[in-house]
PDB file of C-alpha atoms in Angstrom:
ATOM      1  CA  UNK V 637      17.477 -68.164  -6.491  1.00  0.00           C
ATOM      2  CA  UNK V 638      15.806 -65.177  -8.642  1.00  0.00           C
ATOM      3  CA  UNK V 639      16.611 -65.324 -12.501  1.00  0.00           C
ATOM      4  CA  UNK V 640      16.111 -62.124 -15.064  1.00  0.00           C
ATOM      5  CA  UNK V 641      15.836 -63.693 -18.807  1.00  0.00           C
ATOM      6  CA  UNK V 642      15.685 -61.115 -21.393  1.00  0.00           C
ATOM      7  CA  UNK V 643      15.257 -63.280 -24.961  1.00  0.00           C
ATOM      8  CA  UNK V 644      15.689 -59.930 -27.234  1.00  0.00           C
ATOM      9  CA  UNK V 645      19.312 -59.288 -27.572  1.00  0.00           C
ATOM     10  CA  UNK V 646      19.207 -56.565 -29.946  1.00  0.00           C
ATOM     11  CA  UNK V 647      15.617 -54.907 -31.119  1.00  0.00           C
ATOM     12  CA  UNK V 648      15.182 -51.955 -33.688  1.00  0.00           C
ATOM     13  CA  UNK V 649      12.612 -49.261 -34.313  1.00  0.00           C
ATOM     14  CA  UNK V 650      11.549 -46.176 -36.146  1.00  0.00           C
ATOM     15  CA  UNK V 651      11.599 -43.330 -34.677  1.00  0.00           C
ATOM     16  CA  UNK V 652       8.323 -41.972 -33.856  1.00  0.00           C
ATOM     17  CA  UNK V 653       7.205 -45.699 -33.719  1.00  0.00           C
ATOM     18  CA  UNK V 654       6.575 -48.244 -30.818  1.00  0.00           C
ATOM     19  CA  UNK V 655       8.882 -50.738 -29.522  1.00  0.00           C
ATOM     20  CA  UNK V 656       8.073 -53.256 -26.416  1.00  0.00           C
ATOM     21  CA  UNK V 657      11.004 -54.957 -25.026  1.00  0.00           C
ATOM     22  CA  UNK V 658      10.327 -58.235 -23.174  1.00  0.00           C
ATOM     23  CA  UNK V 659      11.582 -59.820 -19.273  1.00  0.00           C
ATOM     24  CA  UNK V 660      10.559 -62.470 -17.971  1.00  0.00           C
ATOM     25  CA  UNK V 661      11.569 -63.854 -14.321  1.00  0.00           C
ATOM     26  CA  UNK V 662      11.644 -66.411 -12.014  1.00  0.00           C
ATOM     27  CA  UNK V 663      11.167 -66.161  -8.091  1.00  0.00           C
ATOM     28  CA  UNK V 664       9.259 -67.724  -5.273  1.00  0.00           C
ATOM     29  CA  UNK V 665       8.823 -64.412  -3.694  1.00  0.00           C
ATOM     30  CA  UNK V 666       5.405 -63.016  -3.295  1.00  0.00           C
ATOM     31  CA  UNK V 667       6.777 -59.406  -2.807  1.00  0.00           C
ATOM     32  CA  UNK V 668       9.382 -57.608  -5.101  1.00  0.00           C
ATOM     33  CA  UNK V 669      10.659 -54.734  -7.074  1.00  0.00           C
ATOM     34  CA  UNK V 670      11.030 -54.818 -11.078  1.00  0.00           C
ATOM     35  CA  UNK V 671      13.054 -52.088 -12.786  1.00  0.00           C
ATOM     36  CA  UNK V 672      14.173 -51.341 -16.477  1.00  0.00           C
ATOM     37  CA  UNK V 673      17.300 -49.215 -16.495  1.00  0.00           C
ATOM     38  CA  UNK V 674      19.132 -47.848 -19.411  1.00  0.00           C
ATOM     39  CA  UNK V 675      22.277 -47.675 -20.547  1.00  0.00           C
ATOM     40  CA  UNK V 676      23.729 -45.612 -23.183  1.00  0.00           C
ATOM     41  CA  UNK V 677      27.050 -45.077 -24.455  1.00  0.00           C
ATOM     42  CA  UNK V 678      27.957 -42.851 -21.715  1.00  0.00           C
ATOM     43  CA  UNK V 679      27.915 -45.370 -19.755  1.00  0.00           C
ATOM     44  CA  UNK V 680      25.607 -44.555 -16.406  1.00  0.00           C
ATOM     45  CA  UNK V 681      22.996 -46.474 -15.638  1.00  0.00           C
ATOM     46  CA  UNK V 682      19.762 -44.597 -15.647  1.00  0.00           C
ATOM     47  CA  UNK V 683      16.816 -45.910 -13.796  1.00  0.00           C
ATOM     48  CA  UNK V 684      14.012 -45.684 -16.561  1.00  0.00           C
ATOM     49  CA  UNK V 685      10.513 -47.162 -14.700  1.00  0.00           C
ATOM     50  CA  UNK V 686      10.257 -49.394 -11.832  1.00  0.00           C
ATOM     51  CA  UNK V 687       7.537 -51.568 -10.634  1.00  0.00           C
ATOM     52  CA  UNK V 688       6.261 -52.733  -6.869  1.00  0.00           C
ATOM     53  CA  UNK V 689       4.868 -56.116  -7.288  1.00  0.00           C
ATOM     54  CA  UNK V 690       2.297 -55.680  -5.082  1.00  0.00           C
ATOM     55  CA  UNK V 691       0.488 -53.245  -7.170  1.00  0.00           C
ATOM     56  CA  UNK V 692      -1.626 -53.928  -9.999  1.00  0.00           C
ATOM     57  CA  UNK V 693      -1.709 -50.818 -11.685  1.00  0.00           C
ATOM     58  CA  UNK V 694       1.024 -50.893 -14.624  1.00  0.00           C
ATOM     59  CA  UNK V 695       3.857 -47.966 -14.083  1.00  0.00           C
ATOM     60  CA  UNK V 696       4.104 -45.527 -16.467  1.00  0.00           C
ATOM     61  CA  UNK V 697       6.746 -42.619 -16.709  1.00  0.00           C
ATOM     62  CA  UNK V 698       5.951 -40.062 -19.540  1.00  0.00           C
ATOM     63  CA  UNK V 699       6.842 -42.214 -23.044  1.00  0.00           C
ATOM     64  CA  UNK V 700       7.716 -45.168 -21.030  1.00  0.00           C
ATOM     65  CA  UNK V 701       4.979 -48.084 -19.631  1.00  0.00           C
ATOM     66  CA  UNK V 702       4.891 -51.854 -18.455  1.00  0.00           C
ATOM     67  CA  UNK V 703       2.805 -54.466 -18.763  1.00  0.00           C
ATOM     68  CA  UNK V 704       3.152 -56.133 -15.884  1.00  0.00           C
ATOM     69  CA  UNK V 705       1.804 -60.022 -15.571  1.00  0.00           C
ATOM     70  CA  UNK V 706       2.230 -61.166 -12.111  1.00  0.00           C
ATOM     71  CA  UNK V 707       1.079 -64.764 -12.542  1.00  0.00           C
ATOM     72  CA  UNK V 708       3.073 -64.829 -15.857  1.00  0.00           C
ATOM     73  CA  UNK V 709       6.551 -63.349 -14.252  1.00  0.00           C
ATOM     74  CA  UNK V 710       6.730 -61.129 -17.184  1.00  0.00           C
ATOM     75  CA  UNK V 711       7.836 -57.362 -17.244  1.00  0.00           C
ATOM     76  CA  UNK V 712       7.617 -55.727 -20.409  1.00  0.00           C
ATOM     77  CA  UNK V 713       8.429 -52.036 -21.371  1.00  0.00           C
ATOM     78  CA  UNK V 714       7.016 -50.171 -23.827  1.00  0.00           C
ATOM     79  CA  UNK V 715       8.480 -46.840 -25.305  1.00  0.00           C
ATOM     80  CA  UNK V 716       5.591 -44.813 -27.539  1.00  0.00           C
ATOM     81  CA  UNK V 717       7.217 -42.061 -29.809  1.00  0.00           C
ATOM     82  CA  UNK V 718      10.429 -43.715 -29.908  1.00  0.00           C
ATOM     83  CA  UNK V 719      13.098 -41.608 -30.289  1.00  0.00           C
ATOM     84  CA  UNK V 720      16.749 -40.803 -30.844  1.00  0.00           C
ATOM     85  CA  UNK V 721      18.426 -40.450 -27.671  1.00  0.00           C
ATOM     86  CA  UNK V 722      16.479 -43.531 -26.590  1.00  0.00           C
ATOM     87  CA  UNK V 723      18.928 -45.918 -29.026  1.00  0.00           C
ATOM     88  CA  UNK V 724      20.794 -47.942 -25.390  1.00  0.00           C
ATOM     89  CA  UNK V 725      21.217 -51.223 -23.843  1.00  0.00           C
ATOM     90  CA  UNK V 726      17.916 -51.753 -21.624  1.00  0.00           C
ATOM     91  CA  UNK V 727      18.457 -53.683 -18.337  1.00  0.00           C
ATOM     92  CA  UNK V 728      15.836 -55.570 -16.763  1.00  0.00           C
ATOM     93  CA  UNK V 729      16.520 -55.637 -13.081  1.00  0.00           C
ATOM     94  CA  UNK V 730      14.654 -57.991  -9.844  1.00  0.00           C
ATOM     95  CA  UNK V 731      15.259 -56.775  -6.467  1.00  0.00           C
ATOM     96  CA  UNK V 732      13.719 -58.963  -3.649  1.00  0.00           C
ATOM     97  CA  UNK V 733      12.381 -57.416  -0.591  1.00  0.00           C
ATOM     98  CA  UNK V 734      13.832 -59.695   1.365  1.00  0.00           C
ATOM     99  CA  UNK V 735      17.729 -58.778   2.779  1.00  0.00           C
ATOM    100  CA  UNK V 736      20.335 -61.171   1.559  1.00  0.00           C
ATOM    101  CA  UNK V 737      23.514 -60.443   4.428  1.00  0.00           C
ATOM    102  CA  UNK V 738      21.886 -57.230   5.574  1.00  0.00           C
ATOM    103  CA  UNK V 739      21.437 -55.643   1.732  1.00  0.00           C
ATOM    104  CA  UNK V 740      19.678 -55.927  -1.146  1.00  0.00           C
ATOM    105  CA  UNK V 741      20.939 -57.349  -4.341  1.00  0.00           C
ATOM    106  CA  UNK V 742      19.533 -55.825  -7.177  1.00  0.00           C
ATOM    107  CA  UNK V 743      19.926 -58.610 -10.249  1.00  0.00           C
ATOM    108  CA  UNK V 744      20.124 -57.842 -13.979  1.00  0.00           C
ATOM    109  CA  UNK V 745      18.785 -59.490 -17.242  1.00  0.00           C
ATOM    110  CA  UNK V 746      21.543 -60.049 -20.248  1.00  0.00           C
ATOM    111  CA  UNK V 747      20.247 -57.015 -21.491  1.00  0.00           C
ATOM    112  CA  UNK V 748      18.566 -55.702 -25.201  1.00  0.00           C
ATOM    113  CA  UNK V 749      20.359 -53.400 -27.492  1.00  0.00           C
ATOM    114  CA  UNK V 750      17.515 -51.196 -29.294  1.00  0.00           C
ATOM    115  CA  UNK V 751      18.151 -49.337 -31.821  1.00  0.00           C
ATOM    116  CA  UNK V 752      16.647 -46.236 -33.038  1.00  0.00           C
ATOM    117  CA  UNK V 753      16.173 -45.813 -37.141  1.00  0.00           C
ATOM    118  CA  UNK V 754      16.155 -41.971 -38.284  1.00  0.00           C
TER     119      UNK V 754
ATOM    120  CA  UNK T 276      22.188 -33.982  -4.576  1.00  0.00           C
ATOM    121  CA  UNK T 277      20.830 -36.983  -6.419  1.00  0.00           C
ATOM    122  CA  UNK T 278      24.319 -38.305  -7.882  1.00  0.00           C
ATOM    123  CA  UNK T 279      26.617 -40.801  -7.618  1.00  0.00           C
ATOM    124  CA  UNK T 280      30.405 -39.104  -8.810  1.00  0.00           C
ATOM    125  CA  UNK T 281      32.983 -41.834  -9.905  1.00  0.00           C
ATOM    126  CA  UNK T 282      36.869 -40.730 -10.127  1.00  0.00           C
ATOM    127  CA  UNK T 283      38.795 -41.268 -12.573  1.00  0.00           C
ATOM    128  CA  UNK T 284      36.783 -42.083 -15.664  1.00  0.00           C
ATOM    129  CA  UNK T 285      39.338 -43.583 -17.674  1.00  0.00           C
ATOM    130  CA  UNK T 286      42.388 -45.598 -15.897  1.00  0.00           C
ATOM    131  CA  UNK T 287      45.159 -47.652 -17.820  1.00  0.00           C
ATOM    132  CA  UNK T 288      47.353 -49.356 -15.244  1.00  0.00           C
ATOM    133  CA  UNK T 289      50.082 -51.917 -15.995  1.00  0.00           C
ATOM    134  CA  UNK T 290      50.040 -54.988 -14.320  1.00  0.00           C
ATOM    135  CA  UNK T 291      52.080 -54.014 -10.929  1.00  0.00           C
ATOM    136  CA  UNK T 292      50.693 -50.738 -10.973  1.00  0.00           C
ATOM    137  CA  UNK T 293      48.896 -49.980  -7.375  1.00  0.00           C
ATOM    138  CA  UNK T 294      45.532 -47.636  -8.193  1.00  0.00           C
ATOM    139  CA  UNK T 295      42.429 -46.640  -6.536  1.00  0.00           C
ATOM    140  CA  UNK T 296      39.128 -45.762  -7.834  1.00  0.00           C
ATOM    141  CA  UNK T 297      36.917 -43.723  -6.098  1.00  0.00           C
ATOM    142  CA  UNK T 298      33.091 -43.420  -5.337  1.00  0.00           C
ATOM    143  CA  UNK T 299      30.859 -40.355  -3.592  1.00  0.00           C
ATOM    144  CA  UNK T 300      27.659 -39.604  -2.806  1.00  0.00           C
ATOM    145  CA  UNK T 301      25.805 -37.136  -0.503  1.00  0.00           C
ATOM    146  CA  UNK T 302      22.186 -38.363  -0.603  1.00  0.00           C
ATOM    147  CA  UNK T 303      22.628 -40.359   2.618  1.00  0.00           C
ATOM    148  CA  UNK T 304      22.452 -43.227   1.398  1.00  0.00           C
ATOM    149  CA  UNK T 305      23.660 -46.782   3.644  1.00  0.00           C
ATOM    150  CA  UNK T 306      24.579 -48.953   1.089  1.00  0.00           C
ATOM    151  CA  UNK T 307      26.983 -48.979  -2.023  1.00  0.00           C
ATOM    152  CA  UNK T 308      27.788 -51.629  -4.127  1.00  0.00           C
ATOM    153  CA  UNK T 309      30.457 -52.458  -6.500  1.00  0.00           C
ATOM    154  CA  UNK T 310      30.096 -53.858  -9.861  1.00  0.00           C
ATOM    155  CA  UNK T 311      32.339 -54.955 -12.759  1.00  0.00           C
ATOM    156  CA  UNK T 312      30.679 -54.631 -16.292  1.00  0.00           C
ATOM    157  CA  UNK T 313      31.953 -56.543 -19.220  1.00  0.00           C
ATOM    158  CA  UNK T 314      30.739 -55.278 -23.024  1.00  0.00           C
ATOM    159  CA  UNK T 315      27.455 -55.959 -24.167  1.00  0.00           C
ATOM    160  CA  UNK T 316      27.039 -57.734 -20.549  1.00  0.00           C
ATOM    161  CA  UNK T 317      24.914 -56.706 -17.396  1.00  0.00           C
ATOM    162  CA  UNK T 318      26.569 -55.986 -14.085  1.00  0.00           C
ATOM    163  CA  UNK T 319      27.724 -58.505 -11.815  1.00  0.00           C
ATOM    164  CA  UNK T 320      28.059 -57.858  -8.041  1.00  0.00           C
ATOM    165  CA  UNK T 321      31.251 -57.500  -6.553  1.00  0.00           C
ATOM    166  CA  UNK T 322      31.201 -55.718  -3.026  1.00  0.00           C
ATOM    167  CA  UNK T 323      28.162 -54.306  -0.865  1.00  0.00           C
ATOM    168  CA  UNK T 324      28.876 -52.468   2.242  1.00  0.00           C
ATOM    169  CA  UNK T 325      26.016 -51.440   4.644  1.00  0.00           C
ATOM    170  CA  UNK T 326      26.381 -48.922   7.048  1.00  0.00           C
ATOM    171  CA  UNK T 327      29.961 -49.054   6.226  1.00  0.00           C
ATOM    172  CA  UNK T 328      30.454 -52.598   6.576  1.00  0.00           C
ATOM    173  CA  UNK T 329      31.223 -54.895   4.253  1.00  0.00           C
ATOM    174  CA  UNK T 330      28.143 -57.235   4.024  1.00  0.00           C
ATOM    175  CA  UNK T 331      28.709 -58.981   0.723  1.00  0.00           C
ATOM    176  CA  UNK T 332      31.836 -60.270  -1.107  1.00  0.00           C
ATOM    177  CA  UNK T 333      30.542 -62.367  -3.874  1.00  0.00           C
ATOM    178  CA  UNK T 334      34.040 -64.045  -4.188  1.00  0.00           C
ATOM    179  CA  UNK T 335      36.022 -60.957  -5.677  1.00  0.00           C
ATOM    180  CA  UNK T 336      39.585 -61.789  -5.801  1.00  0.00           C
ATOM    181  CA  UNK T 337      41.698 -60.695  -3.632  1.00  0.00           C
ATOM    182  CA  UNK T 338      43.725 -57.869  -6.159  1.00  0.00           C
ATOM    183  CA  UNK T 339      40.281 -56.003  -5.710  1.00  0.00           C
ATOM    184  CA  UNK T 340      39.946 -54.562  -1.811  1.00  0.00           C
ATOM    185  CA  UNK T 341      37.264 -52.482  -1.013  1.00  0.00           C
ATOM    186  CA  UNK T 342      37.099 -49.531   1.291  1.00  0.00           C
ATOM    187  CA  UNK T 343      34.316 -47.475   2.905  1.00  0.00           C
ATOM    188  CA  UNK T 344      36.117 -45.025   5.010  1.00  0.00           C
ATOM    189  CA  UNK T 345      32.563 -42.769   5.846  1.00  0.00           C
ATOM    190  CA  UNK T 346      28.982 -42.822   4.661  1.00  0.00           C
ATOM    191  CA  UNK T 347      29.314 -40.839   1.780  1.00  0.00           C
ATOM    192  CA  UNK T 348      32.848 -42.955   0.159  1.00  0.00           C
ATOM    193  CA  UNK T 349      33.563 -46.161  -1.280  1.00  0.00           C
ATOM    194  CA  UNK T 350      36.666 -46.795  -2.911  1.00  0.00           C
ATOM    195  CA  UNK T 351      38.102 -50.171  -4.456  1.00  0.00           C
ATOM    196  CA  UNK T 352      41.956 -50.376  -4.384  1.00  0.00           C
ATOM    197  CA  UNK T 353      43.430 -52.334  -7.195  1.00  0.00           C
ATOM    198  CA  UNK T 354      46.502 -54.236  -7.165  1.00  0.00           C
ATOM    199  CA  UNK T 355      48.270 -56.771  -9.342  1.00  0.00           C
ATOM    200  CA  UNK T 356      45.258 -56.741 -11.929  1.00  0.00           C
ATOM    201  CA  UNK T 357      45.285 -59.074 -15.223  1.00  0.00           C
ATOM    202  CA  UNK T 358      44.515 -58.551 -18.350  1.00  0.00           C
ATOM    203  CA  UNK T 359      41.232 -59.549 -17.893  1.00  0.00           C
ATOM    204  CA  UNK T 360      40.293 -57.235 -15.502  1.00  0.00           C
ATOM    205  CA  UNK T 361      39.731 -54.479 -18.126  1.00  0.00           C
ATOM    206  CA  UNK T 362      36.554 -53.671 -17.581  1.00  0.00           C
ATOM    207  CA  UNK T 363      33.600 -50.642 -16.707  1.00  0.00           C
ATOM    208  CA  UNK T 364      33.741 -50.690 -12.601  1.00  0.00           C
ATOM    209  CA  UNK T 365      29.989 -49.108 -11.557  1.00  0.00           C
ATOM    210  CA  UNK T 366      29.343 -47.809  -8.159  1.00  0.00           C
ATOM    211  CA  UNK T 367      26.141 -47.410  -6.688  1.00  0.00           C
ATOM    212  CA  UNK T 368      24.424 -46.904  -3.521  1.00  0.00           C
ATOM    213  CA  UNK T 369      20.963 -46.985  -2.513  1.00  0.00           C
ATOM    214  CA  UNK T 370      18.820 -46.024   0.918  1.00  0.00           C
ATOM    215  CA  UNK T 371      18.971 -47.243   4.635  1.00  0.00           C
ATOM    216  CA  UNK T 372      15.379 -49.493   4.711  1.00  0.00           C
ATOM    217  CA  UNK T 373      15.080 -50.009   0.617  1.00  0.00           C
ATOM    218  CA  UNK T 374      11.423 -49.645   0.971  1.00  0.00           C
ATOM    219  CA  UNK T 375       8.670 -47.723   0.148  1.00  0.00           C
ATOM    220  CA  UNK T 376       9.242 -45.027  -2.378  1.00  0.00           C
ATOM    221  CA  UNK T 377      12.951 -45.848  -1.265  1.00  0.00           C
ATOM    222  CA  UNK T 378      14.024 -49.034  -2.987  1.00  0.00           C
ATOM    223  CA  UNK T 379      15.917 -47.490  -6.101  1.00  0.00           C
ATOM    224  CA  UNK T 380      19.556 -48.051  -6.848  1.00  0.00           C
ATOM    225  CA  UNK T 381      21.439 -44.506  -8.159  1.00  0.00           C
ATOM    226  CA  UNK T 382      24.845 -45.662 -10.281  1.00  0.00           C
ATOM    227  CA  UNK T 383      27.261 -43.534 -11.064  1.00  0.00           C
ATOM    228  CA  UNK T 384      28.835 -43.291 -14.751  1.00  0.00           C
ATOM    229  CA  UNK T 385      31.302 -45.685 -14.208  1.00  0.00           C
ATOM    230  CA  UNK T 386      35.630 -45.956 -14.615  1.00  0.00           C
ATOM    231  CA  UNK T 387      36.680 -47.421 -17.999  1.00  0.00           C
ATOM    232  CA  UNK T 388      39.678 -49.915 -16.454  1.00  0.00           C
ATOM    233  CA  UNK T 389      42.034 -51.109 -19.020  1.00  0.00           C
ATOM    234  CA  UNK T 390      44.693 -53.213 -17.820  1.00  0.00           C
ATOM    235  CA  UNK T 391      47.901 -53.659 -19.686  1.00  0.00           C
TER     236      UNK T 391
END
């Protein structure tokens, strides 16, 4: 079975500063789908980068990038130019491509509170 | 549309109260899930129905029953609920093959449960 580990419960930053956030996972797959989401205090889950394992290039979505180390399982994020509104629980997320009962189960890390310092 | 629309937000039901909550979306997507969220916890899957059928019940009790009535609606009809239950219940649904540029999940913003 696929395991998310994320070791940072909480992390803080200043705004306008850099912050990396770490996953690691465990799988026998060869093919997969990573994904950091977000959660603020409003609750939703918004999908923040996500990753096809089969590519090499790292993602990147405006402020947001990953290193991505195959043979190491690991999934980082990195937010440049922190700022406010970023201060939310990050989810790491593993979805196989493979169809567990004719769906997909997307699973989650424990999650890491960052904060955001003014 | 590119949202998933949870009703109510906030719902405090007494123990042998009977409620529903409720789950839309219009992007035509095949599968929606159910999850419960605890604080400062991740998600953990309760129900996923594909193409309207209930495909995975990761051993939900049975005060939580799920219904897809159409494509576009999943609702989860409480009854009998403890304590314990109180909870965020997330929907979400994602598309038909799950691959390609088509593999992302879309939640909604969730219904605040608290049981009393």
């Amino acid at each position: 079975a696929q395991t998310v580990t994320q070791s940072q419960p909480e992390m803080s930053v200043q705004e306008a500063e850099t912050v990396t956030l770490s996953c690691t996972y465990d799988t026998s797959e060869s093919d997969y789908y990573l994904f950091w989401y977000k959660q603020p205090p409003s609750r939703q889950m918004i999908l923040v980068i996500r990753q096809e394992a089969y590519k090499q290039q790292n993602a990147t979505e405006n402020r947001f990038s990953v290193n991505f180390q195959k043979a190491a399982k690991s999934f980082s994020l990195k937010i440049s130019d922190s700022q406010l509104g970023d201060a939310a629980m990050y989810f790491c997320a593993y979805r196989s491509t493979q169809k567990v009962d004719s769906s997909y189960k997307l699973i989650f890390g424990s999650g890491t509170r960052l904060l955001v310092r003014p | 549309d590119t949202e998933v629309t949870q009703t109510p937000k906030h719902l405090v039901m007494g123990m042998t109260n009977k409620k529903s909550l409720k789950c839309e979306q219009h992007m035509g997507h095949r599968a929606m899930y159910w999850y419960k969220q605890k604080a400062k916890k991740p998600p953990e899957l309760m129900f996923v129905y594909s193409y309207e059928k209930l495909s995975i019940n990761e051993s939900v009790p049975s005060r939580f029953s799920p219904e897809c009535p159409n494509s576009s609606l999943l609702n989860l009809h409480l009854h009998a609920l403890q304590p314990e239950d109180s909870a965020l219940y997330l929907c979400a649904s994602s598309p038909r093959g799950g691959s390609g540029l088509n593999y992302g999940y879309t939640f909604g913003s969730g219904t605040r449960l608290t049981v009393v």
